[in-house]
Amino acid sequence: MSSASVTPAAFLRVGDAIFLVSVDSSEGEGGFVSARRGQLGVCSSPTPPASFSHESVFVVKPQQNYVAARKLKAMLEQENKTAEQMAADPALMAAQAAVEREEEMNRASFSRIAGREVRYGQVVQLHHAVTDVPVAVGRQAALLNREGRRVVESEAAGDAAWFRVMPRLRIQSEGERVRLGDPIVLEHVQTSLRLRVERAGRMPDGRREVSATLEKAALRVSLYRPHGGAGEDADAPRPLFGGGGGRLPCE
């Protein structure tokens, strides 16, 4: 297919609201990835639950900087105090001002590059569409796989929220545009672990766990809403998957 015949919505872009579907070779399409009570999991259902738009939609954001945030955290740890205990300290106030400037620069960067196509090899962050909290790989072991790590939502994630988008198919390579519907590999930058859905066992809420392991597993990326909202591209596909409603348990 020539590039001229590809519609703008055919490729993943910074700022897009997306959802991820587990691709399990043993079970086919394995359900929708959702964030619930701060942890990622998959409800193995062919249809989205009523809570889909509240739990399963994520916004693609560019790699953000956390240099000032790391310095502030290191300062508090070195002093063994909380920010409240050091509220009058000029060094703390300067560090907090630096964090605010850094956050503003991150927001400006997102606004500037929203709409650009995402390419394989690029580092991105996934933020929950409702809370704006980023997805990250935590330090704790996964619940269902002690060799893996837990995948969580964390406001203090920092660079633990950086993921490199890698191709799952051999016909694709780094530098190529990520096509919506592609199976992708999300590789954690800090640890080189990849997101996968555990095949055995269930979490207490009935979902399969999303963990970070060395295994090269795939998730399929699909568009929920294009960057800038439906008004910017009214013809872009947007699945109408129920809103608030009640929560349907995984069984």
CSV table of C-alpha atoms in Angstrom, one decimal:
chain,number,residue,atom,x,y,z
A,1,MET,CA,0.0,0.0,0.0
A,2,SER,CA,1.5,3.4,-0.9
A,3,SER,CA,1.7,6.1,1.7
A,4,ALA,CA,-0.7,8.2,-0.3
A,5,SER,CA,-3.5,5.7,0.2
A,6,VAL,CA,-3.1,5.5,4.0
A,7,THR,CA,-5.5,7.6,6.0
A,8,PRO,CA,-4.1,9.7,8.9
A,9,ALA,CA,-5.8,7.5,11.5
A,10,ALA,CA,-3.9,4.4,10.2
A,11,PHE,CA,-0.8,5.2,12.3
A,12,LEU,CA,-0.3,5.7,16.0
A,13,ARG,CA,0.3,9.3,17.0
A,14,VAL,CA,1.5,11.1,20.2
A,15,GLY,CA,-1.6,12.2,22.1
A,16,ASP,CA,-3.9,9.4,20.8
A,17,ALA,CA,-6.1,7.7,23.3
A,18,ILE,CA,-5.7,4.0,22.8
A,19,PHE,CA,-6.6,0.6,24.2
A,20,LEU,CA,-4.5,-2.5,24.3
A,21,VAL,CA,-5.6,-6.1,23.7
A,22,SER,CA,-3.7,-9.1,24.8
A,23,VAL,CA,-2.4,-11.3,22.0
A,24,ASP,CA,-1.8,-14.7,23.4
A,25,SER,CA,-0.7,-17.4,20.9
A,26,SER,CA,-2.4,-20.1,22.9
A,27,GLU,CA,-5.8,-18.3,23.2
A,28,GLY,CA,-5.8,-15.7,20.4
A,29,GLU,CA,-7.1,-12.3,21.4
A,30,GLY,CA,-6.9,-12.5,25.1
A,31,GLY,CA,-8.9,-9.6,26.4
A,32,PHE,CA,-8.6,-5.9,27.2
A,33,VAL,CA,-5.8,-4.4,29.3
A,34,SER,CA,-7.2,-2.4,32.2
A,35,ALA,CA,-6.0,-0.4,35.2
A,36,ARG,CA,-7.9,-1.2,38.4
A,37,ARG,CA,-6.8,-0.2,41.9
A,38,GLY,CA,-3.4,0.8,40.6
A,39,GLN,CA,-2.5,-2.5,38.9
A,40,LEU,CA,-2.7,-3.6,35.3
A,41,GLY,CA,-4.5,-6.8,34.3
A,42,VAL,CA,-6.6,-8.3,31.6
A,43,CYS,CA,-10.2,-9.4,31.7
A,44,SER,CA,-10.5,-12.3,29.3
A,45,SER,CA,-13.8,-11.4,27.6
A,46,PRO,CA,-14.6,-11.0,23.9
A,47,THR,CA,-16.6,-7.8,24.7
A,48,PRO,CA,-15.5,-4.8,26.8
A,49,PRO,CA,-16.9,-4.5,30.3
A,50,ALA,CA,-19.1,-1.5,31.3
A,51,SER,CA,-16.1,0.1,32.9
A,52,PHE,CA,-14.0,0.0,29.7
A,53,SER,CA,-13.8,3.7,29.2
A,54,HIS,CA,-12.8,4.3,32.8
A,55,GLU,CA,-10.2,1.5,33.1
A,56,SER,CA,-8.8,0.6,29.7
A,57,VAL,CA,-8.1,3.8,27.8
A,58,PHE,CA,-4.6,5.2,27.9
A,59,VAL,CA,-3.0,8.3,26.3
A,60,VAL,CA,0.3,8.1,24.4
A,61,LYS,CA,2.7,10.7,25.7
A,62,PRO,CA,6.3,11.5,24.8
A,63,GLN,CA,9.2,10.6,27.0
A,64,GLN,CA,9.2,13.1,29.8
A,65,ASN,CA,12.1,14.5,31.8
A,66,TYR,CA,12.5,13.8,35.6
A,67,VAL,CA,15.9,15.2,36.4
A,68,ALA,CA,14.6,17.8,38.9
A,69,ALA,CA,12.1,15.4,40.4
A,70,ARG,CA,15.0,12.9,41.0
A,71,LYS,CA,17.1,15.6,42.7
A,72,LEU,CA,14.2,16.5,45.0
A,73,LYS,CA,13.6,12.9,45.9
A,74,ALA,CA,17.3,12.4,46.6
A,75,MET,CA,17.4,15.5,48.8
A,76,LEU,CA,14.5,14.3,51.0
A,77,GLU,CA,16.0,10.8,51.3
A,78,GLN,CA,19.4,12.2,52.3
A,79,GLU,CA,17.8,14.4,55.0
A,80,ASN,CA,15.4,11.6,56.0
A,81,LYS,CA,12.6,14.1,56.2
A,82,THR,CA,9.3,14.8,54.4
A,83,ALA,CA,8.6,17.9,52.3
A,84,GLU,CA,6.4,19.2,55.1
A,85,GLN,CA,9.2,19.0,57.6
A,86,MET,CA,11.5,20.9,55.3
A,87,ALA,CA,8.9,23.4,54.1
A,88,ALA,CA,10.9,26.5,55.2
A,89,ASP,CA,14.3,25.3,53.9
A,90,PRO,CA,15.4,27.5,51.0
A,91,ALA,CA,17.1,24.5,49.3
A,92,LEU,CA,13.8,22.6,49.3
A,93,MET,CA,11.9,25.6,47.9
A,94,ALA,CA,14.4,25.9,45.1
A,95,ALA,CA,14.2,22.2,44.3
A,96,GLN,CA,10.4,22.4,44.3
A,97,ALA,CA,10.5,25.4,41.9
A,98,ALA,CA,12.8,23.4,39.6
A,99,VAL,CA,10.3,20.5,39.6
A,100,GLU,CA,7.5,22.9,38.7
A,101,ARG,CA,9.5,24.3,35.8
A,102,GLU,CA,10.3,20.8,34.6
A,103,GLU,CA,6.6,19.8,34.7
A,104,GLU,CA,5.8,22.9,32.7
A,105,MET,CA,8.4,22.0,30.1
A,106,ASN,CA,7.0,18.4,29.9
A,107,ARG,CA,3.5,19.8,29.2
A,108,ALA,CA,4.9,22.2,26.6
A,109,SER,CA,6.8,19.4,24.9
A,110,PHE,CA,3.6,17.2,24.8
A,111,SER,CA,1.6,20.1,23.3
A,112,ARG,CA,4.3,20.8,20.7
A,113,ILE,CA,4.6,17.2,19.4
A,114,ALA,CA,1.1,15.9,19.8
A,115,GLY,CA,0.0,14.5,16.5
A,116,ARG,CA,3.4,13.2,15.4
A,117,GLU,CA,3.5,9.6,14.3
A,118,VAL,CA,5.1,7.1,16.7
A,119,ARG,CA,7.9,5.0,15.3
A,120,TYR,CA,9.3,1.7,16.4
A,121,GLY,CA,12.2,2.2,18.7
A,122,GLN,CA,10.7,5.4,20.1
A,123,VAL,CA,10.3,5.9,23.9
A,124,VAL,CA,6.8,6.8,25.1
A,125,GLN,CA,4.7,6.9,28.2
A,126,LEU,CA,1.2,5.6,28.7
A,127,HIS,CA,-1.0,7.7,31.0
A,128,HIS,CA,-4.4,6.5,32.2
A,129,ALA,CA,-6.9,8.7,30.3
A,130,VAL,CA,-9.1,9.4,33.4
A,131,THR,CA,-6.4,10.0,36.1
A,132,ASP,CA,-3.4,11.0,33.9
A,133,VAL,CA,-1.3,8.7,36.1
A,134,PRO,CA,1.5,6.9,34.1
A,135,VAL,CA,1.9,3.2,33.8
A,136,ALA,CA,5.2,2.0,35.2
A,137,VAL,CA,7.1,-1.1,36.1
A,138,GLY,CA,7.4,-1.3,39.9
A,139,ARG,CA,10.1,-2.9,42.1
A,140,GLN,CA,7.8,-5.5,43.6
A,141,ALA,CA,7.6,-9.0,42.1
A,142,ALA,CA,4.5,-9.8,40.1
A,143,LEU,CA,1.7,-11.5,41.9
A,144,LEU,CA,1.5,-14.5,39.7
A,145,ASN,CA,5.1,-14.7,38.4
A,146,ARG,CA,7.9,-14.2,41.0
A,147,GLU,CA,10.4,-13.9,38.2
A,148,GLY,CA,8.6,-10.9,36.8
A,149,ARG,CA,7.8,-7.4,38.1
A,150,ARG,CA,4.5,-5.8,38.8
A,151,VAL,CA,3.1,-3.3,36.3
A,152,VAL,CA,1.3,-0.5,38.1
A,153,GLU,CA,0.0,3.1,37.9
A,154,SER,CA,2.2,5.4,39.8
A,155,GLU,CA,2.2,9.2,40.2
A,156,ALA,CA,5.8,9.1,41.3
A,157,ALA,CA,6.9,6.8,38.5
A,158,GLY,CA,9.5,9.1,37.0
A,159,ASP,CA,11.6,7.3,34.4
A,160,ALA,CA,10.1,4.0,35.5
A,161,ALA,CA,7.3,5.0,33.1
A,162,TRP,CA,9.5,4.9,30.0
A,163,PHE,CA,8.6,2.2,27.5
A,164,ARG,CA,10.2,1.6,24.1
A,165,VAL,CA,7.8,0.6,21.4
A,166,MET,CA,9.3,-2.4,19.5
A,167,PRO,CA,7.9,-4.5,16.6
A,168,ARG,CA,6.6,-8.0,17.2
A,169,LEU,CA,6.6,-8.9,13.6
A,170,ARG,CA,9.9,-9.6,11.7
A,171,ILE,CA,8.7,-7.6,8.7
A,172,GLN,CA,8.8,-4.4,10.7
A,173,SER,CA,11.9,-2.7,12.0
A,174,GLU,CA,12.9,0.3,14.1
A,175,GLY,CA,12.2,3.6,12.5
A,176,GLU,CA,9.1,2.5,10.8
A,177,ARG,CA,5.7,4.0,11.7
A,178,VAL,CA,3.5,2.1,14.2
A,179,ARG,CA,0.3,1.1,12.4
A,180,LEU,CA,-2.9,0.9,14.5
A,181,GLY,CA,-3.8,-2.7,14.9
A,182,ASP,CA,-0.2,-3.9,15.0
A,183,PRO,CA,1.0,-6.3,17.6
A,184,ILE,CA,3.7,-4.4,19.5
A,185,VAL,CA,6.2,-5.1,22.3
A,186,LEU,CA,6.4,-2.6,25.1
A,187,GLU,CA,10.0,-2.8,26.5
A,188,HIS,CA,10.7,-1.1,29.8
A,189,VAL,CA,13.7,1.2,29.3
A,190,GLN,CA,15.2,0.9,32.8
A,191,THR,CA,15.1,-2.9,33.0
A,192,SER,CA,14.7,-4.1,29.3
A,193,LEU,CA,11.7,-6.2,30.6
A,194,ARG,CA,8.7,-6.6,28.3
A,195,LEU,CA,5.0,-6.4,29.2
A,196,ARG,CA,3.2,-9.6,29.0
A,197,VAL,CA,0.0,-11.2,30.2
A,198,GLU,CA,0.4,-14.1,32.6
A,199,ARG,CA,-1.3,-17.2,31.2
A,200,ALA,CA,-1.7,-19.1,34.5
A,201,GLY,CA,-3.6,-18.0,37.5
A,202,ARG,CA,-5.8,-15.0,38.3
A,203,MET,CA,-5.5,-12.0,40.5
A,204,PRO,CA,-8.0,-11.6,43.3
A,205,ASP,CA,-10.3,-9.5,41.1
A,206,GLY,CA,-10.4,-12.2,38.5
A,207,ARG,CA,-8.2,-10.6,35.9
A,208,ARG,CA,-5.0,-12.1,34.4
A,209,GLU,CA,-2.0,-10.2,35.5
A,210,VAL,CA,0.1,-7.9,33.3
A,211,SER,CA,3.7,-8.3,34.4
A,212,ALA,CA,7.1,-7.3,33.1
A,213,THR,CA,9.4,-10.2,32.2
A,214,LEU,CA,12.1,-11.2,29.7
A,215,GLU,CA,9.7,-12.9,27.5
A,216,LYS,CA,8.9,-11.2,24.2
A,217,ALA,CA,5.1,-11.0,24.3
A,218,ALA,CA,2.8,-8.8,22.2
A,219,LEU,CA,-0.1,-6.4,22.8
A,220,ARG,CA,-2.3,-5.1,20.0
A,221,VAL,CA,-2.8,-1.4,19.9
A,222,SER,CA,-6.0,0.1,18.8
A,223,LEU,CA,-7.4,3.7,18.6
A,224,TYR,CA,-10.1,4.8,21.0
A,225,ARG,CA,-9.9,8.6,20.2
A,226,PRO,CA,-7.4,10.5,18.1
A,227,HIS,CA,-5.2,13.2,19.6
A,228,GLY,CA,-7.1,16.5,20.0
A,229,GLY,CA,-10.5,14.8,20.5
A,230,ALA,CA,-13.1,13.5,18.1
A,231,GLY,CA,-13.8,17.0,16.8
A,232,GLU,CA,-10.3,17.2,15.2
A,233,ASP,CA,-10.8,14.1,13.1
A,234,ALA,CA,-14.5,13.3,13.1
A,235,ASP,CA,-14.0,10.5,10.6
A,236,ALA,CA,-11.4,8.6,12.7
A,237,PRO,CA,-12.6,5.3,14.1
A,238,ARG,CA,-13.7,5.4,17.7
A,239,PRO,CA,-15.3,2.3,19.2
A,240,LEU,CA,-18.3,3.1,21.4
A,241,PHE,CA,-17.7,1.0,24.4
A,242,GLY,CA,-20.0,2.0,27.2
A,243,GLY,CA,-19.2,4.6,29.8
A,244,GLY,CA,-19.4,4.6,33.5
A,245,GLY,CA,-22.0,2.1,34.5
A,246,GLY,CA,-21.3,-0.8,36.9
A,247,ARG,CA,-18.2,-2.9,36.9
A,248,LEU,CA,-18.5,-6.4,35.4
A,249,PRO,CA,-16.3,-8.9,37.2
A,250,CYS,CA,-14.0,-11.2,35.2
A,251,GLU,CA,-15.1,-14.8,35.4
